[in-house]
CSV table of C-alpha atoms and ligand atoms in Angstrom, one decimal:
chain,number,residue,atom,x,y,z
B,1,MET,CA,15.1,-2.1,-93.1
B,2,GLU,CA,13.0,-2.3,-90.0
B,3,ASP,CA,15.5,-0.2,-88.1
B,4,LEU,CA,15.4,2.7,-90.6
B,5,MET,CA,15.4,6.0,-88.7
B,6,GLU,CA,14.9,9.5,-90.1
B,7,PRO,CA,18.0,11.8,-90.1
B,8,ILE,CA,18.2,14.4,-87.4
B,9,ARG,CA,19.2,18.0,-87.6
B,10,THR,CA,20.6,19.4,-84.3
B,11,LEU,CA,21.4,23.0,-83.6
B,12,VAL,CA,24.4,23.4,-81.3
B,13,ASP,CA,25.3,26.8,-79.7
B,14,PHE,CA,28.9,27.2,-78.7
B,15,LYS,CA,28.0,28.8,-75.4
B,16,ASN,CA,24.8,26.9,-74.5
B,17,GLY,CA,25.3,23.5,-76.2
B,18,VAL,CA,22.4,21.7,-77.8
B,19,ILE,CA,19.5,24.2,-78.3
B,20,HIS,CA,16.5,21.8,-78.2
B,21,PRO,CA,17.7,18.8,-76.2
B,22,ASP,CA,15.3,15.8,-75.7
B,23,ARG,CA,16.6,15.5,-72.2
B,24,VAL,CA,18.7,17.5,-69.7
B,25,ILE,CA,20.6,15.8,-66.9
B,26,GLU,CA,21.5,18.1,-64.0
B,27,ARG,CA,24.1,17.3,-61.4
B,28,ARG,CA,24.2,19.4,-58.3
B,29,ILE,CA,26.6,19.5,-55.3
B,30,SER,CA,24.4,16.9,-53.6
B,31,ASP,CA,24.9,14.5,-56.4
B,32,MET,CA,28.7,14.7,-56.0
B,33,GLN,CA,29.0,13.5,-52.4
B,34,GLY,CA,32.1,11.5,-51.8
B,35,MET,CA,33.7,12.5,-55.1
B,36,TYR,CA,35.8,15.4,-53.8
B,37,ALA,CA,38.7,15.1,-51.5
B,38,ASP,CA,37.3,17.6,-49.0
B,39,ASP,CA,33.9,16.4,-47.6
B,40,ASP,CA,33.7,19.3,-45.1
B,41,ALA,CA,34.0,21.8,-48.0
B,42,LEU,CA,31.2,20.0,-49.8
B,43,ASN,CA,28.9,19.9,-46.8
B,44,GLN,CA,29.6,23.6,-46.2
B,45,LEU,CA,28.6,24.5,-49.8
B,46,LEU,CA,25.6,22.3,-49.5
B,47,SER,CA,24.4,24.1,-46.3
B,48,ILE,CA,24.5,27.4,-48.3
B,49,ASP,CA,23.1,26.4,-51.7
B,50,ASN,CA,22.9,23.2,-53.6
B,51,ARG,CA,24.5,24.7,-56.7
B,52,LEU,CA,24.3,23.3,-60.2
B,53,VAL,CA,27.7,21.7,-61.1
B,54,TYR,CA,27.0,20.5,-64.6
B,55,GLN,CA,24.3,19.9,-67.2
B,56,VAL,CA,24.2,17.3,-70.0
B,57,LYS,CA,21.9,18.1,-72.9
B,58,GLU,CA,21.1,15.0,-74.8
B,59,VAL,CA,19.5,14.1,-78.1
B,60,SER,CA,17.5,10.8,-78.2
B,61,ILE,CA,19.6,8.4,-80.2
B,62,PRO,CA,19.0,4.6,-79.8
B,63,GLU,CA,21.5,3.0,-77.4
B,64,LYS,CA,22.4,0.4,-79.9
B,65,GLU,CA,25.5,-0.8,-81.9
B,66,GLY,CA,25.9,1.1,-85.1
B,67,HIS,CA,24.5,4.4,-83.7
B,68,ILE,CA,26.6,7.4,-82.5
B,69,ILE,CA,25.2,9.1,-79.4
B,70,TYR,CA,26.0,12.8,-79.0
B,71,SER,CA,25.4,15.4,-76.3
B,72,THR,CA,26.8,18.6,-75.0
B,73,THR,CA,27.9,19.2,-71.4
B,74,ILE,CA,28.2,22.5,-69.6
B,75,ILE,CA,30.3,22.5,-66.5
B,76,TYR,CA,29.8,25.7,-64.4
B,77,PRO,CA,32.8,27.4,-62.9
B,78,GLY,CA,33.3,26.7,-59.2
B,79,LYS,CA,35.3,24.8,-56.6
B,80,VAL,CA,34.7,22.4,-53.7
B,81,GLY,CA,37.5,23.4,-51.3
B,82,LYS,CA,40.4,23.7,-53.7
B,83,GLU,CA,39.1,21.2,-56.2
B,84,TYR,CA,37.5,22.5,-59.4
B,85,PHE,CA,33.9,21.6,-60.4
B,86,MET,CA,33.9,18.4,-62.5
B,87,THR,CA,31.8,15.6,-63.9
B,88,LYS,CA,31.3,12.3,-61.9
B,89,GLY,CA,33.4,10.4,-64.5
B,90,HIS,CA,32.8,6.9,-65.8
B,91,PHE,CA,34.2,4.0,-67.7
B,92,HIS,CA,32.1,2.6,-70.5
B,93,ALA,CA,30.0,-0.5,-69.7
B,94,LYS,CA,31.4,-1.9,-73.0
B,95,GLU,CA,35.0,-1.0,-72.2
B,96,ASN,CA,36.4,-1.4,-75.7
B,97,THR,CA,34.5,1.7,-76.9
B,98,ALA,CA,36.1,5.1,-77.5
B,99,GLU,CA,34.7,8.7,-77.2
B,100,ILE,CA,35.4,12.1,-78.7
B,101,TYR,CA,35.2,15.3,-76.8
B,102,PHE,CA,35.3,18.6,-78.7
B,103,CYS,CA,35.6,21.9,-76.7
B,104,LEU,CA,33.1,24.6,-77.8
B,105,SER,CA,33.8,27.3,-75.1
B,106,GLY,CA,35.6,27.8,-71.9
B,107,GLU,CA,38.5,25.7,-70.8
B,108,GLY,CA,39.4,22.7,-68.7
B,109,TYR,CA,40.9,19.3,-68.6
B,110,LEU,CA,39.9,15.9,-69.7
B,111,LEU,CA,41.3,13.5,-67.1
B,112,MET,CA,41.6,9.9,-68.1
B,113,GLN,CA,42.7,6.8,-66.3
B,114,THR,CA,43.0,3.0,-67.1
B,115,ARG,CA,41.9,0.3,-64.6
B,116,GLN,CA,45.6,-0.2,-63.8
B,117,GLY,CA,45.8,3.5,-62.7
B,118,LYS,CA,47.7,5.0,-65.6
B,119,VAL,CA,46.7,8.6,-65.9
B,120,SER,CA,46.6,11.0,-68.8
B,121,THR,CA,45.3,14.6,-69.3
B,122,ILE,CA,44.4,16.8,-72.2
B,123,TYR,CA,44.0,20.5,-71.8
B,124,MET,CA,40.8,21.6,-73.5
B,125,GLN,CA,40.0,25.0,-75.1
B,126,PRO,CA,37.8,25.9,-78.0
B,127,GLY,CA,38.7,23.9,-81.1
B,128,VAL,CA,40.5,21.2,-79.2
B,129,LEU,CA,39.3,17.6,-79.8
B,130,GLY,CA,40.3,15.0,-77.2
B,131,TYR,CA,40.2,11.4,-78.3
B,132,ILE,CA,39.5,8.9,-75.4
B,133,PRO,CA,40.6,5.5,-76.6
B,134,PRO,CA,38.9,2.3,-75.5
B,135,TYR,CA,39.5,1.2,-71.9
B,136,TRP,CA,40.1,4.7,-70.4
B,137,GLY,CA,37.8,6.0,-67.7
B,138,HIS,CA,37.1,9.8,-68.2
B,139,ARG,CA,36.1,12.9,-66.3
B,140,THR,CA,36.1,16.6,-67.3
B,141,ILE,CA,37.1,19.5,-65.0
B,142,ASN,CA,36.4,23.2,-65.4
B,143,THR,CA,39.5,25.0,-64.5
B,144,GLY,CA,38.4,28.3,-66.0
B,145,SER,CA,36.3,31.2,-64.7
B,146,ARG,CA,33.5,30.7,-67.3
B,147,GLU,CA,31.3,27.8,-68.4
B,148,PHE,CA,33.2,25.0,-69.9
B,149,VAL,CA,31.2,23.6,-72.8
B,150,PHE,CA,31.9,20.6,-75.0
B,151,LEU,CA,30.4,18.2,-77.4
B,152,THR,CA,30.8,14.5,-77.0
B,153,LEU,CA,30.3,11.6,-79.4
B,154,PHE,CA,30.4,7.9,-78.5
B,155,PRO,CA,29.1,4.5,-79.8
B,156,GLY,CA,25.4,3.8,-79.1
B,157,ASP,CA,26.2,0.6,-77.2
B,158,ALA,CA,29.0,2.1,-75.0
B,159,GLY,CA,26.9,2.5,-71.9
B,160,HIS,CA,28.1,4.1,-68.6
B,161,ASN,CA,29.8,2.3,-65.7
B,162,TYR,CA,29.9,4.7,-62.7
B,163,GLU,CA,30.7,2.1,-60.1
B,164,ILE,CA,34.4,1.9,-60.5
B,165,ILE,CA,34.9,5.6,-60.1
B,166,GLN,CA,32.4,5.8,-57.2
B,167,LYS,CA,34.2,3.1,-55.3
B,168,HIS,CA,37.9,3.8,-56.2
B,169,GLY,CA,38.0,7.4,-57.4
B,170,PHE,CA,40.6,8.8,-59.8
B,171,ALA,CA,44.3,8.6,-58.9
B,172,LYS,CA,44.6,12.3,-59.5
B,173,ILE,CA,42.6,15.4,-58.6
B,174,MET,CA,42.8,18.9,-60.1
B,175,VAL,CA,43.2,21.6,-57.4
B,176,GLU,CA,43.8,25.4,-57.5
B,177,GLU,CA,47.2,26.5,-56.2
B,178,ASN,CA,48.3,30.1,-56.5
B,179,GLY,CA,45.5,30.7,-58.9
B,180,LYS,CA,46.5,27.9,-61.2
B,181,PRO,CA,45.3,24.3,-61.8
B,182,VAL,CA,47.7,21.7,-60.4
B,183,LEU,CA,47.3,17.9,-60.7
B,184,LYS,CA,47.8,16.2,-57.3
B,185,ASP,CA,47.5,12.7,-55.9
B,186,ASN,CA,44.0,11.9,-54.7
B,187,PRO,CA,44.1,11.0,-51.1
B,188,ARG,CA,40.9,9.0,-51.5
B,189,TYR,CA,42.1,6.9,-54.4
B,190,ILE,CA,41.8,3.1,-53.9
B,191,PRO,CA,43.8,1.2,-56.6
B,192,LEU,CA,41.9,-1.7,-58.2
B,193,LYS,CA,43.4,-5.0,-57.2
B,194,ASN,CA,43.4,-6.9,-60.5
B,195,GLY,CA,43.3,-3.9,-62.8
O,201,LIG,C1,29.7,13.7,-71.6
O,201,LIG,C2,29.5,12.2,-72.0
O,201,LIG,C3,28.3,11.7,-71.4
O,201,LIG,C4,28.3,11.9,-69.9
O,201,LIG,C5,28.6,13.4,-69.6
O,201,LIG,C6,28.7,13.7,-68.1
O,201,LIG,O1,28.7,14.4,-72.2
O,201,LIG,O2,30.6,11.5,-71.7
O,201,LIG,O3,28.1,10.3,-71.7
O,201,LIG,O4,27.2,11.4,-69.3
O,201,LIG,O5,29.7,13.8,-70.2
O,201,LIG,O6,29.7,12.9,-67.5
O,201,LIG,P1,29.3,11.8,-66.4
O,201,LIG,O7,28.3,10.8,-67.0
O,201,LIG,O8,30.6,11.1,-66.0
O,201,LIG,O9,28.6,12.5,-65.2
O,202,LIG,ZN1,32.0,8.2,-71.8
């Protein structure tokens, strides 16, 4: 019983996420360089104000097999050029691990992709649970005009692999056209050679 841990009670607000997080990760425009199709639009935004794109509020759970890590993410409304504010996106370091996203407020998309370039999306609104099966890389996108807030749960030993997305990008991007979100081919996408 050497690993016995005390139970944890966490208060989650539907608009603000975890109320007393142990850690808050902030991602600003400057952290998103190279991730949007339009570099000029990003640099222009950066010259005005290095805005907050999203925040992850984490609870300290051991990053070990058997545990379930949970956190809430708030993606602020905004765009870089025509592309909506989004998370960096990642695969799990241990790729045969799944994840659950549950929308608390706002709206957006869960964009998923396999190493082979197969793409899938789930439209998220309050009450929608998106299940990301093992082997799918994932990113979330705020296509609404308010904060997009969701709760996530994933295995303690899943880990994050950002490298694949940083180097190759997602095959699709979500852009605004005539006031509506549209999924388009990403001009910067580099397919993985061996999947
Ligand atoms: C969710 C979870 C986290 C992740 C966060 C932000 O809360 O999937 O594990 O860190 O979204 O996404 P990213 O790490 O891709 O920036
Ligand atoms: Zn994940």
